[in-house]
PDB file with one MODEL, atoms N, CA, C and O in Angstrom:
MODEL        1
ATOM      1  N   MET A   1       0.852  -1.163   0.000  1.00  0.00           N
ATOM      2  CA  MET A   1       0.000   0.000   0.000  1.00  0.00           C
ATOM      3  C   MET A   1       0.904   1.233   0.000  1.00  0.00           C
ATOM      4  O   MET A   1       1.787   1.370   0.847  1.00  0.00           O
ATOM      5  N   ASP A   2       0.671   2.114  -0.949  1.00  0.00           N
ATOM      6  CA  ASP A   2       1.479   3.324  -1.078  1.00  0.00           C
ATOM      7  C   ASP A   2       0.666   4.556  -0.721  1.00  0.00           C
ATOM      8  O   ASP A   2      -0.529   4.635  -1.007  1.00  0.00           O
ATOM      9  N   ILE A   3       1.330   5.511  -0.096  1.00  0.00           N
ATOM     10  CA  ILE A   3       0.723   6.817   0.140  1.00  0.00           C
ATOM     11  C   ILE A   3       0.867   7.602  -1.154  1.00  0.00           C
ATOM     12  O   ILE A   3       1.983   7.890  -1.589  1.00  0.00           O
ATOM     13  N   THR A   4      -0.256   7.947  -1.769  1.00  0.00           N
ATOM     14  CA  THR A   4      -0.208   8.636  -3.056  1.00  0.00           C
ATOM     15  C   THR A   4      -0.472  10.139  -2.946  1.00  0.00           C
ATOM     16  O   THR A   4      -0.254  10.878  -3.907  1.00  0.00           O
ATOM     17  N   ASP A   5      -0.943  10.597  -1.774  1.00  0.00           N
ATOM     18  CA  ASP A   5      -1.134  12.031  -1.588  1.00  0.00           C
ATOM     19  C   ASP A   5      -1.149  12.347  -0.099  1.00  0.00           C
ATOM     20  O   ASP A   5      -1.692  11.592   0.706  1.00  0.00           O
ATOM     21  N   ILE A   6      -0.543  13.474   0.251  1.00  0.00           N
ATOM     22  CA  ILE A   6      -0.567  13.989   1.617  1.00  0.00           C
ATOM     23  C   ILE A   6      -1.003  15.443   1.537  1.00  0.00           C
ATOM     24  O   ILE A   6      -0.324  16.262   0.919  1.00  0.00           O
ATOM     25  N   MET A   7      -2.139  15.771   2.161  1.00  0.00           N
ATOM     26  CA  MET A   7      -2.603  17.157   2.233  1.00  0.00           C
ATOM     27  C   MET A   7      -2.463  17.623   3.673  1.00  0.00           C
ATOM     28  O   MET A   7      -2.951  16.968   4.594  1.00  0.00           O
ATOM     29  N   ILE A   8      -1.798  18.755   3.866  1.00  0.00           N
ATOM     30  CA  ILE A   8      -1.559  19.286   5.204  1.00  0.00           C
ATOM     31  C   ILE A   8      -2.246  20.632   5.333  1.00  0.00           C
ATOM     32  O   ILE A   8      -2.081  21.510   4.486  1.00  0.00           O
ATOM     33  N   ARG A   9      -3.025  20.790   6.410  1.00  0.00           N
ATOM     34  CA  ARG A   9      -3.676  22.063   6.728  1.00  0.00           C
ATOM     35  C   ARG A   9      -3.088  22.558   8.046  1.00  0.00           C
ATOM     36  O   ARG A   9      -3.432  22.055   9.116  1.00  0.00           O
ATOM     37  N   LYS A  10      -2.200  23.547   7.961  1.00  0.00           N
ATOM     38  CA  LYS A  10      -1.540  24.059   9.155  1.00  0.00           C
ATOM     39  C   LYS A  10      -2.532  24.780  10.055  1.00  0.00           C
ATOM     40  O   LYS A  10      -3.488  25.398   9.585  1.00  0.00           O
ATOM     41  N   VAL A  11      -2.288  24.690  11.353  1.00  0.00           N
ATOM     42  CA  VAL A  11      -3.092  25.374  12.364  1.00  0.00           C
ATOM     43  C   VAL A  11      -2.300  26.588  12.814  1.00  0.00           C
ATOM     44  O   VAL A  11      -1.141  26.457  13.207  1.00  0.00           O
ATOM     45  N   GLN A  12      -2.903  27.762  12.763  1.00  0.00           N
ATOM     46  CA  GLN A  12      -2.195  28.999  13.080  1.00  0.00           C
ATOM     47  C   GLN A  12      -2.232  29.361  14.565  1.00  0.00           C
ATOM     48  O   GLN A  12      -1.460  30.212  15.006  1.00  0.00           O
ATOM     49  N   ALA A  13      -3.101  28.741  15.333  1.00  0.00           N
ATOM     50  CA  ALA A  13      -3.231  29.068  16.760  1.00  0.00           C
ATOM     51  C   ALA A  13      -2.033  28.548  17.546  1.00  0.00           C
ATOM     52  O   ALA A  13      -1.378  27.583  17.153  1.00  0.00           O
ATOM     53  N   ASP A  14      -1.761  29.223  18.680  1.00  0.00           N
ATOM     54  CA  ASP A  14      -0.718  28.739  19.574  1.00  0.00           C
ATOM     55  C   ASP A  14      -1.196  27.447  20.228  1.00  0.00           C
ATOM     56  O   ASP A  14      -2.395  27.235  20.408  1.00  0.00           O
ATOM     57  N   GLY A  15      -0.258  26.604  20.574  1.00  0.00           N
ATOM     58  CA  GLY A  15      -0.610  25.342  21.212  1.00  0.00           C
ATOM     59  C   GLY A  15       0.165  24.197  20.604  1.00  0.00           C
ATOM     60  O   GLY A  15       1.025  24.394  19.745  1.00  0.00           O
ATOM     61  N   ASN A  16      -0.152  22.992  21.060  1.00  0.00           N
ATOM     62  CA  ASN A  16       0.576  21.806  20.621  1.00  0.00           C
ATOM     63  C   ASN A  16       0.143  21.301  19.248  1.00  0.00           C
ATOM     64  O   ASN A  16       0.942  20.680  18.548  1.00  0.00           O
ATOM     65  N   LEU A  17      -1.106  21.552  18.847  1.00  0.00           N
ATOM     66  CA  LEU A  17      -1.596  21.098  17.552  1.00  0.00           C
ATOM     67  C   LEU A  17      -1.004  21.980  16.457  1.00  0.00           C
ATOM     68  O   LEU A  17      -1.188  23.197  16.465  1.00  0.00           O
ATOM     69  N   LYS A  18      -0.297  21.363  15.521  1.00  0.00           N
ATOM     70  CA  LYS A  18       0.378  22.117  14.459  1.00  0.00           C
ATOM     71  C   LYS A  18      -0.311  21.999  13.110  1.00  0.00           C
ATOM     72  O   LYS A  18      -0.261  22.935  12.312  1.00  0.00           O
ATOM     73  N   ALA A  19      -0.968  20.842  12.830  1.00  0.00           N
ATOM     74  CA  ALA A  19      -1.597  20.672  11.526  1.00  0.00           C
ATOM     75  C   ALA A  19      -2.568  19.492  11.543  1.00  0.00           C
ATOM     76  O   ALA A  19      -2.476  18.593  12.379  1.00  0.00           O
ATOM     77  N   TYR A  20      -3.507  19.529  10.585  1.00  0.00           N
ATOM     78  CA  TYR A  20      -4.362  18.386  10.287  1.00  0.00           C
ATOM     79  C   TYR A  20      -3.881  17.809   8.960  1.00  0.00           C
ATOM     80  O   TYR A  20      -3.452  18.548   8.075  1.00  0.00           O
ATOM     81  N   VAL A  21      -3.954  16.498   8.827  1.00  0.00           N
ATOM     82  CA  VAL A  21      -3.431  15.823   7.639  1.00  0.00           C
ATOM     83  C   VAL A  21      -4.496  14.903   7.054  1.00  0.00           C
ATOM     84  O   VAL A  21      -5.239  14.246   7.783  1.00  0.00           O
ATOM     85  N   THR A  22      -4.556  14.867   5.722  1.00  0.00           N
ATOM     86  CA  THR A  22      -5.365  13.904   4.996  1.00  0.00           C
ATOM     87  C   THR A  22      -4.425  13.054   4.161  1.00  0.00           C
ATOM     88  O   THR A  22      -3.623  13.581   3.391  1.00  0.00           O
ATOM     89  N   LEU A  23      -4.524  11.729   4.311  1.00  0.00           N
ATOM     90  CA  LEU A  23      -3.697  10.798   3.547  1.00  0.00           C
ATOM     91  C   LEU A  23      -4.545  10.068   2.528  1.00  0.00           C
ATOM     92  O   LEU A  23      -5.676   9.678   2.817  1.00  0.00           O
ATOM     93  N   THR A  24      -3.997   9.880   1.327  1.00  0.00           N
ATOM     94  CA  THR A  24      -4.631   9.040   0.316  1.00  0.00           C
ATOM     95  C   THR A  24      -3.710   7.860   0.040  1.00  0.00           C
ATOM     96  O   THR A  24      -2.508   8.023  -0.170  1.00  0.00           O
ATOM     97  N   PHE A  25      -4.302   6.668   0.046  1.00  0.00           N
ATOM     98  CA  PHE A  25      -3.561   5.440  -0.208  1.00  0.00           C
ATOM     99  C   PHE A  25      -3.976   4.876  -1.560  1.00  0.00           C
ATOM    100  O   PHE A  25      -5.166   4.726  -1.835  1.00  0.00           O
ATOM    101  N   ASP A  26      -2.995   4.563  -2.402  1.00  0.00           N
ATOM    102  CA  ASP A  26      -3.221   3.927  -3.710  1.00  0.00           C
ATOM    103  C   ASP A  26      -4.288   4.633  -4.545  1.00  0.00           C
ATOM    104  O   ASP A  26      -5.000   3.988  -5.315  1.00  0.00           O
ATOM    105  N   ASN A  27      -4.401   5.943  -4.398  1.00  0.00           N
ATOM    106  CA  ASN A  27      -5.385   6.740  -5.143  1.00  0.00           C
ATOM    107  C   ASN A  27      -6.811   6.224  -5.001  1.00  0.00           C
ATOM    108  O   ASN A  27      -7.649   6.479  -5.866  1.00  0.00           O
ATOM    109  N   CYS A  28      -7.102   5.483  -3.894  1.00  0.00           N
ATOM    110  CA  CYS A  28      -8.458   4.938  -3.776  1.00  0.00           C
ATOM    111  C   CYS A  28      -8.989   4.863  -2.351  1.00  0.00           C
ATOM    112  O   CYS A  28     -10.131   4.446  -2.156  1.00  0.00           O
ATOM    113  N   PHE A  29      -8.199   5.254  -1.337  1.00  0.00           N
ATOM    114  CA  PHE A  29      -8.674   5.203   0.047  1.00  0.00           C
ATOM    115  C   PHE A  29      -8.123   6.414   0.784  1.00  0.00           C
ATOM    116  O   PHE A  29      -6.917   6.660   0.760  1.00  0.00           O
ATOM    117  N   VAL A  30      -9.006   7.178   1.444  1.00  0.00           N
ATOM    118  CA  VAL A  30      -8.607   8.422   2.109  1.00  0.00           C
ATOM    119  C   VAL A  30      -8.851   8.314   3.607  1.00  0.00           C
ATOM    120  O   VAL A  30      -9.862   7.772   4.053  1.00  0.00           O
ATOM    121  N   VAL A  31      -7.898   8.844   4.377  1.00  0.00           N
ATOM    122  CA  VAL A  31      -8.048   8.962   5.826  1.00  0.00           C
ATOM    123  C   VAL A  31      -7.879  10.435   6.180  1.00  0.00           C
ATOM    124  O   VAL A  31      -6.844  11.037   5.893  1.00  0.00           O
ATOM    125  N   HIS A  32      -8.911  11.013   6.809  1.00  0.00           N
ATOM    126  CA  HIS A  32      -8.900  12.426   7.190  1.00  0.00           C
ATOM    127  C   HIS A  32      -8.563  12.583   8.674  1.00  0.00           C
ATOM    128  O   HIS A  32      -8.702  11.651   9.466  1.00  0.00           O
ATOM    129  N   ASN A  33      -8.119  13.780   9.022  1.00  0.00           N
ATOM    130  CA  ASN A  33      -7.976  14.257  10.402  1.00  0.00           C
ATOM    131  C   ASN A  33      -6.913  13.575  11.244  1.00  0.00           C
ATOM    132  O   ASN A  33      -7.088  13.416  12.452  1.00  0.00           O
ATOM    133  N   LEU A  34      -5.807  13.168  10.619  1.00  0.00           N
ATOM    134  CA  LEU A  34      -4.634  12.855  11.425  1.00  0.00           C
ATOM    135  C   LEU A  34      -4.132  14.197  11.933  1.00  0.00           C
ATOM    136  O   LEU A  34      -4.358  15.221  11.288  1.00  0.00           O
ATOM    137  N   LYS A  35      -3.460  14.212  13.070  1.00  0.00           N
ATOM    138  CA  LYS A  35      -2.994  15.468  13.647  1.00  0.00           C
ATOM    139  C   LYS A  35      -1.482  15.432  13.834  1.00  0.00           C
ATOM    140  O   LYS A  35      -0.923  14.429  14.279  1.00  0.00           O
ATOM    141  N   VAL A  36      -0.830  16.539  13.489  1.00  0.00           N
ATOM    142  CA  VAL A  36       0.582  16.713  13.814  1.00  0.00           C
ATOM    143  C   VAL A  36       0.614  17.514  15.103  1.00  0.00           C
ATOM    144  O   VAL A  36       0.091  18.626  15.174  1.00  0.00           O
ATOM    145  N   VAL A  37       1.235  16.932  16.123  1.00  0.00           N
ATOM    146  CA  VAL A  37       1.232  17.499  17.469  1.00  0.00           C
ATOM    147  C   VAL A  37       2.664  17.598  17.965  1.00  0.00           C
ATOM    148  O   VAL A  37       3.488  16.730  17.676  1.00  0.00           O
ATOM    149  N   THR A  38       2.959  18.653  18.709  1.00  0.00           N
ATOM    150  CA  THR A  38       4.260  18.774  19.358  1.00  0.00           C
ATOM    151  C   THR A  38       4.147  18.216  20.771  1.00  0.00           C
ATOM    152  O   THR A  38       3.298  18.636  21.558  1.00  0.00           O
ATOM    153  N   GLY A  39       5.023  17.261  21.074  1.00  0.00           N
ATOM    154  CA  GLY A  39       5.048  16.660  22.403  1.00  0.00           C
ATOM    155  C   GLY A  39       6.386  16.887  23.065  1.00  0.00           C
ATOM    156  O   GLY A  39       7.215  17.642  22.556  1.00  0.00           O
ATOM    157  N   LYS A  40       6.604  16.244  24.190  1.00  0.00           N
ATOM    158  CA  LYS A  40       7.856  16.404  24.940  1.00  0.00           C
ATOM    159  C   LYS A  40       9.074  15.949  24.141  1.00  0.00           C
ATOM    160  O   LYS A  40      10.160  16.506  24.300  1.00  0.00           O
ATOM    161  N   ALA A  41       8.902  14.930  23.275  1.00  0.00           N
ATOM    162  CA  ALA A  41      10.015  14.383  22.498  1.00  0.00           C
ATOM    163  C   ALA A  41      10.040  14.908  21.061  1.00  0.00           C
ATOM    164  O   ALA A  41      10.765  14.370  20.224  1.00  0.00           O
ATOM    165  N   GLY A  42       9.267  15.941  20.768  1.00  0.00           N
ATOM    166  CA  GLY A  42       9.225  16.494  19.418  1.00  0.00           C
ATOM    167  C   GLY A  42       7.879  16.272  18.769  1.00  0.00           C
ATOM    168  O   GLY A  42       6.899  15.952  19.442  1.00  0.00           O
ATOM    169  N   MET A  43       7.830  16.443  17.444  1.00  0.00           N
ATOM    170  CA  MET A  43       6.565  16.305  16.729  1.00  0.00           C
ATOM    171  C   MET A  43       6.237  14.831  16.507  1.00  0.00           C
ATOM    172  O   MET A  43       7.119  13.996  16.307  1.00  0.00           O
ATOM    173  N   PHE A  44       4.920  14.540  16.550  1.00  0.00           N
ATOM    174  CA  PHE A  44       4.456  13.194  16.250  1.00  0.00           C
ATOM    175  C   PHE A  44       3.090  13.291  15.597  1.00  0.00           C
ATOM    176  O   PHE A  44       2.457  14.347  15.605  1.00  0.00           O
ATOM    177  N   VAL A  45       2.642  12.179  15.030  1.00  0.00           N
ATOM    178  CA  VAL A  45       1.356  12.123  14.349  1.00  0.00           C
ATOM    179  C   VAL A  45       0.373  11.357  15.221  1.00  0.00           C
ATOM    180  O   VAL A  45       0.637  10.226  15.630  1.00  0.00           O
ATOM    181  N   ALA A  46      -0.772  11.989  15.501  1.00  0.00           N
ATOM    182  CA  ALA A  46      -1.842  11.353  16.268  1.00  0.00           C
ATOM    183  C   ALA A  46      -2.916  10.895  15.286  1.00  0.00           C
ATOM    184  O   ALA A  46      -3.287  11.630  14.371  1.00  0.00           O
ATOM    185  N   MET A  47      -3.404   9.693  15.480  1.00  0.00           N
ATOM    186  CA  MET A  47      -4.421   9.123  14.601  1.00  0.00           C
ATOM    187  C   MET A  47      -5.791   9.757  14.866  1.00  0.00           C
ATOM    188  O   MET A  47      -6.031  10.277  15.955  1.00  0.00           O
ATOM    189  N   PRO A  48      -6.690   9.717  13.873  1.00  0.00           N
ATOM    190  CA  PRO A  48      -8.055  10.211  14.092  1.00  0.00           C
ATOM    191  C   PRO A  48      -8.711   9.424  15.224  1.00  0.00           C
ATOM    192  O   PRO A  48      -8.547   8.208  15.322  1.00  0.00           O
ATOM    193  N   SER A  49      -9.445  10.120  16.066  1.00  0.00           N
ATOM    194  CA  SER A  49     -10.047   9.443  17.215  1.00  0.00           C
ATOM    195  C   SER A  49     -11.417  10.033  17.511  1.00  0.00           C
ATOM    196  O   SER A  49     -11.806  11.063  16.962  1.00  0.00           O
ATOM    197  N   ARG A  50     -12.132   9.354  18.391  1.00  0.00           N
ATOM    198  CA  ARG A  50     -13.423   9.853  18.857  1.00  0.00           C
ATOM    199  C   ARG A  50     -13.483   9.646  20.363  1.00  0.00           C
ATOM    200  O   ARG A  50     -12.789   8.792  20.913  1.00  0.00           O
ATOM    201  N   ARG A  51     -14.310  10.429  21.011  1.00  0.00           N
ATOM    202  CA  ARG A  51     -14.468  10.329  22.459  1.00  0.00           C
ATOM    203  C   ARG A  51     -15.518   9.264  22.771  1.00  0.00           C
ATOM    204  O   ARG A  51     -16.602   9.262  22.188  1.00  0.00           O
ATOM    205  N   THR A  52     -15.190   8.364  23.690  1.00  0.00           N
ATOM    206  CA  THR A  52     -16.146   7.333  24.099  1.00  0.00           C
ATOM    207  C   THR A  52     -17.083   7.892  25.157  1.00  0.00           C
ATOM    208  O   THR A  52     -16.898   9.017  25.623  1.00  0.00           O
ATOM    209  N   LYS A  53     -18.086   7.114  25.537  1.00  0.00           N
ATOM    210  CA  LYS A  53     -19.055   7.568  26.535  1.00  0.00           C
ATOM    211  C   LYS A  53     -18.405   7.875  27.878  1.00  0.00           C
ATOM    212  O   LYS A  53     -18.889   8.729  28.622  1.00  0.00           O
ATOM    213  N   ASN A  54     -17.304   7.180  28.195  1.00  0.00           N
ATOM    214  CA  ASN A  54     -16.650   7.429  29.482  1.00  0.00           C
ATOM    215  C   ASN A  54     -15.572   8.515  29.396  1.00  0.00           C
ATOM    216  O   ASN A  54     -14.818   8.710  30.349  1.00  0.00           O
ATOM    217  N   GLY A  55     -15.491   9.226  28.256  1.00  0.00           N
ATOM    218  CA  GLY A  55     -14.588  10.364  28.131  1.00  0.00           C
ATOM    219  C   GLY A  55     -13.208  10.051  27.585  1.00  0.00           C
ATOM    220  O   GLY A  55     -12.419  10.969  27.357  1.00  0.00           O
ATOM    221  N   GLU A  56     -12.895   8.783  27.369  1.00  0.00           N
ATOM    222  CA  GLU A  56     -11.600   8.420  26.803  1.00  0.00           C
ATOM    223  C   GLU A  56     -11.627   8.617  25.289  1.00  0.00           C
ATOM    224  O   GLU A  56     -12.694   8.621  24.676  1.00  0.00           O
ATOM    225  N   PHE A  57     -10.450   8.781  24.693  1.00  0.00           N
ATOM    226  CA  PHE A  57     -10.349   8.879  23.247  1.00  0.00           C
ATOM    227  C   PHE A  57      -9.905   7.537  22.692  1.00  0.00           C
ATOM    228  O   PHE A  57      -8.989   6.909  23.224  1.00  0.00           O
ATOM    229  N   LYS A  58     -10.559   7.095  21.616  1.00  0.00           N
ATOM    230  CA  LYS A  58     -10.263   5.822  20.980  1.00  0.00           C
ATOM    231  C   LYS A  58      -9.940   6.094  19.513  1.00  0.00           C
ATOM    232  O   LYS A  58     -10.703   6.766  18.819  1.00  0.00           O
ATOM    233  N   ASP A  59      -8.798   5.563  19.041  1.00  0.00           N
ATOM    234  CA  ASP A  59      -8.429   5.733  17.636  1.00  0.00           C
ATOM    235  C   ASP A  59      -9.464   5.083  16.736  1.00  0.00           C
ATOM    236  O   ASP A  59      -9.942   3.983  17.013  1.00  0.00           O
ATOM    237  N   ILE A  60      -9.808   5.776  15.654  1.00  0.00           N
ATOM    238  CA  ILE A  60     -10.731   5.235  14.656  1.00  0.00           C
ATOM    239  C   ILE A  60      -9.971   4.352  13.676  1.00  0.00           C
ATOM    240  O   ILE A  60     -10.442   3.275  13.310  1.00  0.00           O
ATOM    241  N   VAL A  61      -8.806   4.804  13.256  1.00  0.00           N
ATOM    242  CA  VAL A  61      -7.890   4.032  12.410  1.00  0.00           C
ATOM    243  C   VAL A  61      -6.512   4.141  13.025  1.00  0.00           C
ATOM    244  O   VAL A  61      -6.194   5.125  13.693  1.00  0.00           O
ATOM    245  N   HIS A  62      -5.692   3.121  12.797  1.00  0.00           N
ATOM    246  CA  HIS A  62      -4.323   3.175  13.307  1.00  0.00           C
ATOM    247  C   HIS A  62      -3.481   2.104  12.642  1.00  0.00           C
ATOM    248  O   HIS A  62      -4.012   1.085  12.199  1.00  0.00           O
ATOM    249  N   PRO A  63      -2.159   2.321  12.565  1.00  0.00           N
ATOM    250  CA  PRO A  63      -1.260   1.288  12.043  1.00  0.00           C
ATOM    251  C   PRO A  63      -1.252   0.092  12.995  1.00  0.00           C
ATOM    252  O   PRO A  63      -1.404   0.245  14.207  1.00  0.00           O
ATOM    253  N   ILE A  64      -1.076  -1.079  12.434  1.00  0.00           N
ATOM    254  CA  ILE A  64      -1.051  -2.291  13.254  1.00  0.00           C
ATOM    255  C   ILE A  64       0.334  -2.538  13.837  1.00  0.00           C
ATOM    256  O   ILE A  64       0.460  -3.175  14.882  1.00  0.00           O
ATOM    257  N   ASN A  65       1.376  -2.040  13.172  1.00  0.00           N
ATOM    258  CA  ASN A  65       2.725  -2.271  13.711  1.00  0.00           C
ATOM    259  C   ASN A  65       3.527  -0.973  13.714  1.00  0.00           C
ATOM    260  O   ASN A  65       3.199  -0.010  13.021  1.00  0.00           O
ATOM    261  N   SER A  66       4.579  -0.982  14.510  1.00  0.00           N
ATOM    262  CA  SER A  66       5.387   0.234  14.674  1.00  0.00           C
ATOM    263  C   SER A  66       6.152   0.586  13.402  1.00  0.00           C
ATOM    264  O   SER A  66       6.437   1.761  13.167  1.00  0.00           O
ATOM    265  N   GLU A  67       6.489  -0.399  12.580  1.00  0.00           N
ATOM    266  CA  GLU A  67       7.208  -0.122  11.334  1.00  0.00           C
ATOM    267  C   GLU A  67       6.376   0.775  10.411  1.00  0.00           C
ATOM    268  O   GLU A  67       6.883   1.757   9.869  1.00  0.00           O
ATOM    269  N   PHE A  68       5.086   0.427  10.236  1.00  0.00           N
ATOM    270  CA  PHE A  68       4.240   1.242   9.372  1.00  0.00           C
ATOM    271  C   PHE A  68       3.941   2.591  10.018  1.00  0.00           C
ATOM    272  O   PHE A  68       3.852   3.599   9.316  1.00  0.00           O
ATOM    273  N   ARG A  69       3.784   2.630  11.341  1.00  0.00           N
ATOM    274  CA  ARG A  69       3.588   3.914  12.032  1.00  0.00           C
ATOM    275  C   ARG A  69       4.775   4.838  11.770  1.00  0.00           C
ATOM    276  O   ARG A  69       4.590   6.027  11.511  1.00  0.00           O
ATOM    277  N   ASN A  70       5.982   4.300  11.837  1.00  0.00           N
ATOM    278  CA  ASN A  70       7.185   5.109  11.583  1.00  0.00           C
ATOM    279  C   ASN A  70       7.229   5.609  10.145  1.00  0.00           C
ATOM    280  O   ASN A  70       7.638   6.744   9.901  1.00  0.00           O
ATOM    281  N   ILE A  71       6.812   4.775   9.184  1.00  0.00           N
ATOM    282  CA  ILE A  71       6.765   5.200   7.785  1.00  0.00           C
ATOM    283  C   ILE A  71       5.788   6.364   7.625  1.00  0.00           C
ATOM    284  O   ILE A  71       6.121   7.382   7.017  1.00  0.00           O
ATOM    285  N   LEU A  72       4.574   6.206   8.177  1.00  0.00           N
ATOM    286  CA  LEU A  72       3.577   7.284   8.095  1.00  0.00           C
ATOM    287  C   LEU A  72       4.093   8.570   8.723  1.00  0.00           C
ATOM    288  O   LEU A  72       4.028   9.642   8.122  1.00  0.00           O
ATOM    289  N   GLN A  73       4.600   8.445   9.930  1.00  0.00           N
ATOM    290  CA  GLN A  73       5.044   9.624  10.662  1.00  0.00           C
ATOM    291  C   GLN A  73       6.177  10.333   9.930  1.00  0.00           C
ATOM    292  O   GLN A  73       6.172  11.560   9.832  1.00  0.00           O
ATOM    293  N   THR A  74       7.140   9.590   9.419  1.00  0.00           N
ATOM    294  CA  THR A  74       8.263  10.196   8.708  1.00  0.00           C
ATOM    295  C   THR A  74       7.794  10.931   7.460  1.00  0.00           C
ATOM    296  O   THR A  74       8.213  12.061   7.213  1.00  0.00           O
ATOM    297  N   LYS A  75       6.923  10.296   6.667  1.00  0.00           N
ATOM    298  CA  LYS A  75       6.443  10.947   5.435  1.00  0.00           C
ATOM    299  C   LYS A  75       5.628  12.202   5.742  1.00  0.00           C
ATOM    300  O   LYS A  75       5.747  13.207   5.041  1.00  0.00           O
ATOM    301  N   ILE A  76       4.808  12.145   6.780  1.00  0.00           N
ATOM    302  CA  ILE A  76       3.979  13.301   7.129  1.00  0.00           C
ATOM    303  C   ILE A  76       4.834  14.445   7.660  1.00  0.00           C
ATOM    304  O   ILE A  76       4.673  15.585   7.225  1.00  0.00           O
ATOM    305  N   ILE A  77       5.729  14.164   8.581  1.00  0.00           N
ATOM    306  CA  ILE A  77       6.586  15.222   9.156  1.00  0.00           C
ATOM    307  C   ILE A  77       7.473  15.827   8.074  1.00  0.00           C
ATOM    308  O   ILE A  77       7.678  17.041   8.058  1.00  0.00           O
ATOM    309  N   ASP A  78       8.008  14.996   7.160  1.00  0.00           N
ATOM    310  CA  ASP A  78       8.840  15.510   6.067  1.00  0.00           C
ATOM    311  C   ASP A  78       8.049  16.411   5.128  1.00  0.00           C
ATOM    312  O   ASP A  78       8.584  17.379   4.587  1.00  0.00           O
ATOM    313  N   ALA A  79       6.764  16.084   4.936  1.00  0.00           N
ATOM    314  CA  ALA A  79       5.921  16.899   4.029  1.00  0.00           C
ATOM    315  C   ALA A  79       5.613  18.242   4.669  1.00  0.00           C
ATOM    316  O   ALA A  79       4.922  19.067   4.071  1.00  0.00           O
TER     317      ALA A  79
ENDMDL
END
């Protein structure tokens, strides 16, 4: 599966959230609302999530292994 498009919408407000990202895979599958966030160890990519009834956040989509997470994060941060 290849990332065929990365759209980045920068956030101008002060704070940890730096951008929203839309990824397209193989020109046929889109994932919206990944977030580029600044944390204690630098920038990272947070997956789209929703709030559960008990107030916790649960990822809607996410990589299954750390290797693919690193590929996504590197391509997004580089873009």
